[in-house]
Each structure stands twice: as C-alpha cells, then as structure tokens.
Short mmCIF file of C-alpha atoms (C1' of nucleotides) in Angstrom, two decimals:
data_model
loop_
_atom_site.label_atom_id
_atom_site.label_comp_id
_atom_site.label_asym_id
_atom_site.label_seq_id
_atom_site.Cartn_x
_atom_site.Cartn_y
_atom_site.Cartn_z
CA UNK S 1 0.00 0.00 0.00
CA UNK S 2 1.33 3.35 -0.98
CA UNK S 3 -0.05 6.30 0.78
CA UNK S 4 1.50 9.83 -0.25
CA UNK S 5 0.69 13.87 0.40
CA UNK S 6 1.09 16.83 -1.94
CA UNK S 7 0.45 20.19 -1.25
CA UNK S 8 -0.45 21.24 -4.83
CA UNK S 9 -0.55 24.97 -4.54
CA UNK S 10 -4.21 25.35 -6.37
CA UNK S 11 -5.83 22.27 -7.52
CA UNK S 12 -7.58 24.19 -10.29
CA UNK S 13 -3.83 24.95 -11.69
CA UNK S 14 -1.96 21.96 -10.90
CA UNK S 15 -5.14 19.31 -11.66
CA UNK S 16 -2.98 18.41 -15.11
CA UNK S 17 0.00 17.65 -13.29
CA UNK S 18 -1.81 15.24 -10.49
CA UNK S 19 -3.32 13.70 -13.76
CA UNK S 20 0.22 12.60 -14.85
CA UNK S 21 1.71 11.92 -11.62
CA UNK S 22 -0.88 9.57 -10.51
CA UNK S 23 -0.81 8.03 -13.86
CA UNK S 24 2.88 7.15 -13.53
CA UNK S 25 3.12 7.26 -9.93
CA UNK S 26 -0.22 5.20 -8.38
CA UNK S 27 -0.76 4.90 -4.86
CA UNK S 28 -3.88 3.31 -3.04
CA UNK S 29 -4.15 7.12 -1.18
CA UNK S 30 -3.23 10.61 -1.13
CA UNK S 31 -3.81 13.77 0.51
CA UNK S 32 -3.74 16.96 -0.90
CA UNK S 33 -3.63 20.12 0.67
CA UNK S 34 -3.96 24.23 -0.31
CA UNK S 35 -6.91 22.98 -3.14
CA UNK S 36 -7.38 27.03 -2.66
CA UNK S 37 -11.35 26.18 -4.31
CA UNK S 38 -14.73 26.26 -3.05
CA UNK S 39 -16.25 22.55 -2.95
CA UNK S 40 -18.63 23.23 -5.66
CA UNK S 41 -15.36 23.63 -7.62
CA UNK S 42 -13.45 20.24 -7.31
CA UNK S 43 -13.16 18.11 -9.94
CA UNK S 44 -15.09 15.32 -9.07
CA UNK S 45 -15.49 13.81 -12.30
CA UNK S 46 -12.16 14.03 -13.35
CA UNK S 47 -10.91 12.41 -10.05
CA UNK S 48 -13.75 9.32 -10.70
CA UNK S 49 -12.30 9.17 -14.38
CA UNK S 50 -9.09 7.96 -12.60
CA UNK S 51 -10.86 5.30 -10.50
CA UNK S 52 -10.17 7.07 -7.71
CA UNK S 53 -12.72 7.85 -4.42
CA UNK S 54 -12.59 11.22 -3.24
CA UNK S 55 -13.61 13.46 -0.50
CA UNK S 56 -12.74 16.76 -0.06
CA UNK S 57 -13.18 20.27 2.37
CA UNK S 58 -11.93 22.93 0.70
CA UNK S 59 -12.62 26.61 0.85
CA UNK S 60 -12.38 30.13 -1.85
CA UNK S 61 -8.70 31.00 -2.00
CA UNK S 62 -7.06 29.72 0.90
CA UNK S 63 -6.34 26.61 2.30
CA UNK S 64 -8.21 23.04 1.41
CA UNK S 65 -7.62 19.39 1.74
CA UNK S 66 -8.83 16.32 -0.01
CA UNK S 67 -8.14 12.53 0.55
CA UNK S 68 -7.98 9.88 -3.23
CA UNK S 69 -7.92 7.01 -2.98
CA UNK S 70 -8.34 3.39 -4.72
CA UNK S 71 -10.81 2.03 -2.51
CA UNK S 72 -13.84 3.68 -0.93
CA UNK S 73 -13.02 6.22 1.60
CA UNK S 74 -15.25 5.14 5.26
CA UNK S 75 -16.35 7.30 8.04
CA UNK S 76 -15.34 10.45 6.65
CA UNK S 77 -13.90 13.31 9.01
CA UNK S 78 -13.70 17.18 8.18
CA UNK S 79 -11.78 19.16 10.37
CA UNK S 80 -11.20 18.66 14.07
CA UNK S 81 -14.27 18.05 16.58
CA UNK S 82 -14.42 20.55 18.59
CA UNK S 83 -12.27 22.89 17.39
CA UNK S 84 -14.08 25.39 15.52
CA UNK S 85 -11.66 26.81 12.81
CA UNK S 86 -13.05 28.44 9.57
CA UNK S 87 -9.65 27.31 8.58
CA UNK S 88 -10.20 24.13 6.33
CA UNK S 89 -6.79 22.26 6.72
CA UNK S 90 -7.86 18.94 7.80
CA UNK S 91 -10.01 15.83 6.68
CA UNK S 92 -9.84 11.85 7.60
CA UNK S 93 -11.24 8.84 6.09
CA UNK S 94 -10.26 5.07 6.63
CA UNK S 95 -9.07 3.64 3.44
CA UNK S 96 -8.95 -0.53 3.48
CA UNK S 97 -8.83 -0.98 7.79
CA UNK S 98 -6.21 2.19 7.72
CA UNK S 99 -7.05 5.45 9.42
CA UNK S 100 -5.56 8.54 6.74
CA UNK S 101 -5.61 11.85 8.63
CA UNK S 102 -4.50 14.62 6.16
CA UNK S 103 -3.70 18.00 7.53
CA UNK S 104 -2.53 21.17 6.36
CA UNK S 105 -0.69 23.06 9.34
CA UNK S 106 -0.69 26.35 9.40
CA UNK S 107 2.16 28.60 7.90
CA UNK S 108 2.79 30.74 11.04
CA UNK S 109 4.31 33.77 8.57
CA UNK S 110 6.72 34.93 10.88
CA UNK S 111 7.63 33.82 15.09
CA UNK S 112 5.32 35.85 17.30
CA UNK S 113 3.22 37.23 14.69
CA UNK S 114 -0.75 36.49 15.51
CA UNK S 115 -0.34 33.42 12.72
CA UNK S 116 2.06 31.99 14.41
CA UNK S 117 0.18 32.29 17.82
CA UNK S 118 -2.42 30.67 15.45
CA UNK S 119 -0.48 27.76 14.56
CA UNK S 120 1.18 26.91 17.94
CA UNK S 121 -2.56 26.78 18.99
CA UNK S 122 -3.99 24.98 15.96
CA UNK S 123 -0.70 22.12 17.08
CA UNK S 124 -2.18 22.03 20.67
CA UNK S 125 -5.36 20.87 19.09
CA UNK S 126 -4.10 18.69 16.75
CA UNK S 127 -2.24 17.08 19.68
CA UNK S 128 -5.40 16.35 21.44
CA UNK S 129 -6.98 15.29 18.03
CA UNK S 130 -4.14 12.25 17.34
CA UNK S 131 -3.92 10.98 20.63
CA UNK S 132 -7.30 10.39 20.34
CA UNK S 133 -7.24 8.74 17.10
CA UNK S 134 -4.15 6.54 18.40
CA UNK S 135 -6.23 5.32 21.05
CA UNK S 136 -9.53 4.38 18.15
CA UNK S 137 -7.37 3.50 14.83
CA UNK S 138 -3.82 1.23 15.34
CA UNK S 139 -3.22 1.62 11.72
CA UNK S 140 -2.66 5.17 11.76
CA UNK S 141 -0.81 7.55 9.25
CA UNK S 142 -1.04 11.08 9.29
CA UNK S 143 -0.08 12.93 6.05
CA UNK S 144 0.45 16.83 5.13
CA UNK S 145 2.30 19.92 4.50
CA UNK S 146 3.29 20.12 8.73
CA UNK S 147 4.82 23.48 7.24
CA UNK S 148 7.66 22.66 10.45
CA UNK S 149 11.21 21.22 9.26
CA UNK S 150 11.63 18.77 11.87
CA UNK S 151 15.38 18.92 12.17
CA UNK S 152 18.51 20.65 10.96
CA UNK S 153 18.91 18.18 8.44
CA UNK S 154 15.85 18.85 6.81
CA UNK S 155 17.07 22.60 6.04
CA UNK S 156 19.21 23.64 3.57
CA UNK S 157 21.08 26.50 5.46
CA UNK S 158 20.02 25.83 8.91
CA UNK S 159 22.16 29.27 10.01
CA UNK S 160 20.48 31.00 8.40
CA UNK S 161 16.68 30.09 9.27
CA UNK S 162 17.62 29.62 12.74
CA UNK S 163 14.85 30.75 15.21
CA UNK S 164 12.36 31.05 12.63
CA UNK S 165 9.14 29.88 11.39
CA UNK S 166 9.31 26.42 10.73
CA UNK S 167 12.43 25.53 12.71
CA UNK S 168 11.93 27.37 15.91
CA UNK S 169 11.81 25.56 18.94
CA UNK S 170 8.11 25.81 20.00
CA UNK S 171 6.84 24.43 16.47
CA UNK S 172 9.25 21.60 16.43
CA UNK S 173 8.55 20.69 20.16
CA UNK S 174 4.89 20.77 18.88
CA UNK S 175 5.91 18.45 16.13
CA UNK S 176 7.97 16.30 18.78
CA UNK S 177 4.94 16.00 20.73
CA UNK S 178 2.85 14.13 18.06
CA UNK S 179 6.11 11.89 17.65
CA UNK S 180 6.35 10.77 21.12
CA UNK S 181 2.36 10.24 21.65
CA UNK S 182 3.56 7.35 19.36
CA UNK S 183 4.42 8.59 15.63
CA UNK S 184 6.75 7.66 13.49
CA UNK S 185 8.51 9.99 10.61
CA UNK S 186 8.38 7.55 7.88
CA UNK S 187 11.43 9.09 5.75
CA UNK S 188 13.55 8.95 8.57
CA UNK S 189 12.78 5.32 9.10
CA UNK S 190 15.44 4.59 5.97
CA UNK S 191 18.84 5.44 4.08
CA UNK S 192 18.17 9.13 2.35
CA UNK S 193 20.29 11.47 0.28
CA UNK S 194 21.98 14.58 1.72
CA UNK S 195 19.50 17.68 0.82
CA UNK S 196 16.10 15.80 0.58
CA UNK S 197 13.63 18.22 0.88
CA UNK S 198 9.62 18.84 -0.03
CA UNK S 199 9.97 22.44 -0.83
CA UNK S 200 11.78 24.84 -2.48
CA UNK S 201 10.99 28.56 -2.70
CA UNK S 202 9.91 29.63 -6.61
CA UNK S 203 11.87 32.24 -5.82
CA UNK S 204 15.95 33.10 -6.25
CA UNK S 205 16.07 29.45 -8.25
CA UNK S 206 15.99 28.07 -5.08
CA UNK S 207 14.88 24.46 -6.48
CA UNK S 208 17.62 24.67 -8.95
CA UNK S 209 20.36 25.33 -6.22
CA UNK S 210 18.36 22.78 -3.68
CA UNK S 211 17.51 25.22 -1.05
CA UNK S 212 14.58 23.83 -0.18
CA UNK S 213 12.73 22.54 3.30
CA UNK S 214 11.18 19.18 4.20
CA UNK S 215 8.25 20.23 5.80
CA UNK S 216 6.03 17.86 3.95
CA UNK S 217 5.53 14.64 5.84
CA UNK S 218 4.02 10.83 6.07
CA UNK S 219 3.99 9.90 10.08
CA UNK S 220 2.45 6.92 11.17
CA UNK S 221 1.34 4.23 13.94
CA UNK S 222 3.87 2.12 15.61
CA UNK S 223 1.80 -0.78 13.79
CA UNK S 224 2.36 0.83 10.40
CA UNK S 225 5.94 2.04 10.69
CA UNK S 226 6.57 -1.66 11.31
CA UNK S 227 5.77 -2.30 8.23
CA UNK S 228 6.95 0.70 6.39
CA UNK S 229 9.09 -0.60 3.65
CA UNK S 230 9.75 2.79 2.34
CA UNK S 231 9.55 6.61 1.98
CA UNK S 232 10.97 9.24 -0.81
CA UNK S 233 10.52 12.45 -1.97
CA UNK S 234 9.03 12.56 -5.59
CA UNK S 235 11.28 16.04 -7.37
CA UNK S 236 9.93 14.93 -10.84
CA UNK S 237 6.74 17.19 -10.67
CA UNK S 238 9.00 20.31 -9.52
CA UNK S 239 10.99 20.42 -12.48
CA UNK S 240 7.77 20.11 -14.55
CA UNK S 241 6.46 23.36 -16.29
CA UNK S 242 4.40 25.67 -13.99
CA UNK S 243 4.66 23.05 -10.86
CA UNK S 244 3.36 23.67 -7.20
CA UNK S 245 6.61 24.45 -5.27
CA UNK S 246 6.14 21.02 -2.77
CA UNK S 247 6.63 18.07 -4.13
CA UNK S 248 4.56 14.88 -3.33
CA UNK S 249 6.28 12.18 -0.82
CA UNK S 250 5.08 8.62 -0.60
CA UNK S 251 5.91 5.78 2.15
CA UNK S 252 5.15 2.37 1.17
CA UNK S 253 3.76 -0.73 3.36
CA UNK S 254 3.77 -4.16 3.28
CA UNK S 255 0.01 -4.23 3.68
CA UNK S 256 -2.17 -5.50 1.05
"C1'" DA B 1 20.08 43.21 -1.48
"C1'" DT B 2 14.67 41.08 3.55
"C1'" DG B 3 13.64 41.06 -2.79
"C1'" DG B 4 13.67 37.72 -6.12
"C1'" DC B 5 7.97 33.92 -7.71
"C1'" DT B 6 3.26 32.18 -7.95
"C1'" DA B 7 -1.81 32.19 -7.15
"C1'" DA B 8 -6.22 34.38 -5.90
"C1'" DC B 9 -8.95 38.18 -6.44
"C1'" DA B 10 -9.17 41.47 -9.36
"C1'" DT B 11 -8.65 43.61 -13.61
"C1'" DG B 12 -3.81 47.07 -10.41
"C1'" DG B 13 -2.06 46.17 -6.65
"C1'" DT B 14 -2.69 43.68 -2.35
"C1'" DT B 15 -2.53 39.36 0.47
"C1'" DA B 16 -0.48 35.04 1.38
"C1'" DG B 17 2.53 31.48 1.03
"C1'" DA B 18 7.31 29.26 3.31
#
DNA sequence: ATGGCTAACATGGTTAGA
C-alpha cells in the first residue's frame, strides 16, 4: 500500500499535473492540501475518471484538503471536533482498515506574529486530536504539508533560518509532541540522500540550487511504521512546467 | 540586497505562502 501527500498549490492549476503523476506514480491514497477552491469547484469527475474515491473540504482561496484514494473512503472526518476553525486544513477517512488523517498546518508567517500564535494553537489541538485517534485507529498515518522542518537536516542553510518559522523551537517541540504520543517519521525510518527536501521557494532558483525545506511529511502508527518498507521524496513534478513548489512524498507498506 | 515567484482576487495592486 502506498499512501503519499502533496500540497499542490491550487488544484484548479496543478489538476494536469496530479493527472500525470498519478498516472505514472499510483498509490492506493493521497492527501492533498492548499486545493485554494470552493467545494462546488473540485473536480469530481475528473478524479472518478481515474478510479479514484474522493472526499474533499476545501474553501475560496485559501487553504483546502482532499483525501484519493483506490478504494472507498469510510467514516469520513472534516476538520477537528471541537475545534471550531473556519480554517479548512484537515479531513480523515479510513481507506482498506487504515485510518488517513491529512492536515494542512498552518504557515505561522513569521515567530510571534498572531499566525504563528495561530499555529502553535492549531498544534495544541491537533495534539489532542491524534492521541485520540491513536487510542480508536492502530493503523494510523497522518499525512500533510506540517509546514515545520523537523530537524537541521531537513534545512538547507540551517544558520540561516535559525529561530524562525518552521524551525523554531516551539513548532518543532509541537511536532515532537505528536512523535512521542507514538508517531513515526516515515522518511527517517530509511537510508536518504543529503538535501532531501519537499519544498523549495519559486523564488531566487531556489529548487535549482536545492535550497529547499522538508516540511512535507508521512507519520504513522507504531503498527504501520513496522511495516513501512519505504519513503521518498518525488522532485519529478518540480521540475515540470508551472509546478506547485512542494513536491509529493510517498511511504510504502507491506500491507495488502 | 529582507527582494527575487506564484496564485487568488481582481482587472492594479494587495494578500499570502514558506
């Protein structure tokens, strides 16, 4: 079973390029995240012409996520209960006995700006939200743009974004926390290149030089890191014409 | 050099992303 996550940066731009990639790349799920449309607006028929299942929470401009996947998609989840945010950045659906939650955390803009009070609090309740699911679902994997570089290694010049947003020390103690309620960082798991990162600014030919981040992330259950047999970063859609600046990563498992 | 690019909304220039 491959599950993956994309932030696609406007699903209405970058619907060609999922097309392609999930035509030479399957996988049994993904998550997507920043759809930046209004539900009315998804593609729906063009995501059945695929075979895939879909649901989907999006909103006008900003944010949205949406879980494909192979087989149906069961008890459906938008959001976090209990936590009212007109934020759309999270949805969760149990694909074949595994529990997919697929969030998009908040950017935080810049350290003790009001966003990034936002986001530290948005963590707190996404916190709350796994533990919980730990507890219901032992297959577990939780995908998304986490939009926090977990460690050094996953920065390009870690001088000189020290302190700030996505590497300071709240958000990656926040990031910590979901890892020791019982997560597993799937790329971590295995043998990687130097300089593997999700993201890279469209800006200063940043993807060109490989300054980039790897904020993009597949964590998952004890049970399912057991049997993760794999995890890489996809580049191949950032070198494509007019790409989203995150590419997709997948983890595979040795579940049927 | 604190910008550089891209997308949405708008239909010029602002907001947001990371």
């Amino acid at each position: 079973m491959k599950i993956a996550t994309w932030n696609v940066n406007s699903l209405r731009v970058r619907l060609p390029q999922l097309k392609q990639w999930l035509t030479e790349s399957p996988v049994d799920a993904i998550g997507l995240q920043e759809l930046k449309q209004p539900d009315e607006d998804f593609p729906a028929e063009e995501i059945d012409a695929l075979g895939l299942h879909a649901a989907w929470y999006g909103q006008k401009t900003y944010n949205g996520v949406a879980i494909l996947a192979r087989q149906p998609l069961e008890d459906v989840e938008y959001g976090i209960p209990g936590f009212e945010d007109p934020q759309r950045r999270v949805i969760a659906a149990t694909i074949a006995g595994v529990r997919l939650i697929n969030v998009y955390v908040p950017n935080g803009q810049a350290v003790g700006s009001d966003k990034y009070v936002y986001k530290l609090e948005w963590l707190r309740q996404l916190q709350a939200y796994v533990a919980d699911a730990l507890a219901r679902h032992p297959q577990l994997a939780i995908v998304g743009d986490y939009n926090i570089a977990p460690e050094d290694r996953d920065v390009h010049d870690p001088a000189k974004w020290e302190g700030s947003v996505h590497v300071s020390a709240a958000e990656r103690d926040a990031l910590a926390e979901l890892l020791r309620a019982g997560l597993t960082d799937t790329f971590r798991q295995f043998e990687q290149p130097d300089g593997a990162y999700s993201w890279w600014d469209y800006r200063m030919g940043a993807f060109r030089r490989n300054h980039g981040l790897r904020i993009d992330l597949v964590l998952a259950s004890r049970e399912l890191a057991d049997r993760c047999i794999g995890c890489h970063v996809d580049r191949r859609p950032r070198t494509w014409e007019r790409p989203s600046d995150h590419a997709p990563v997948v983890a595979t498992f040795d579940i049927a």
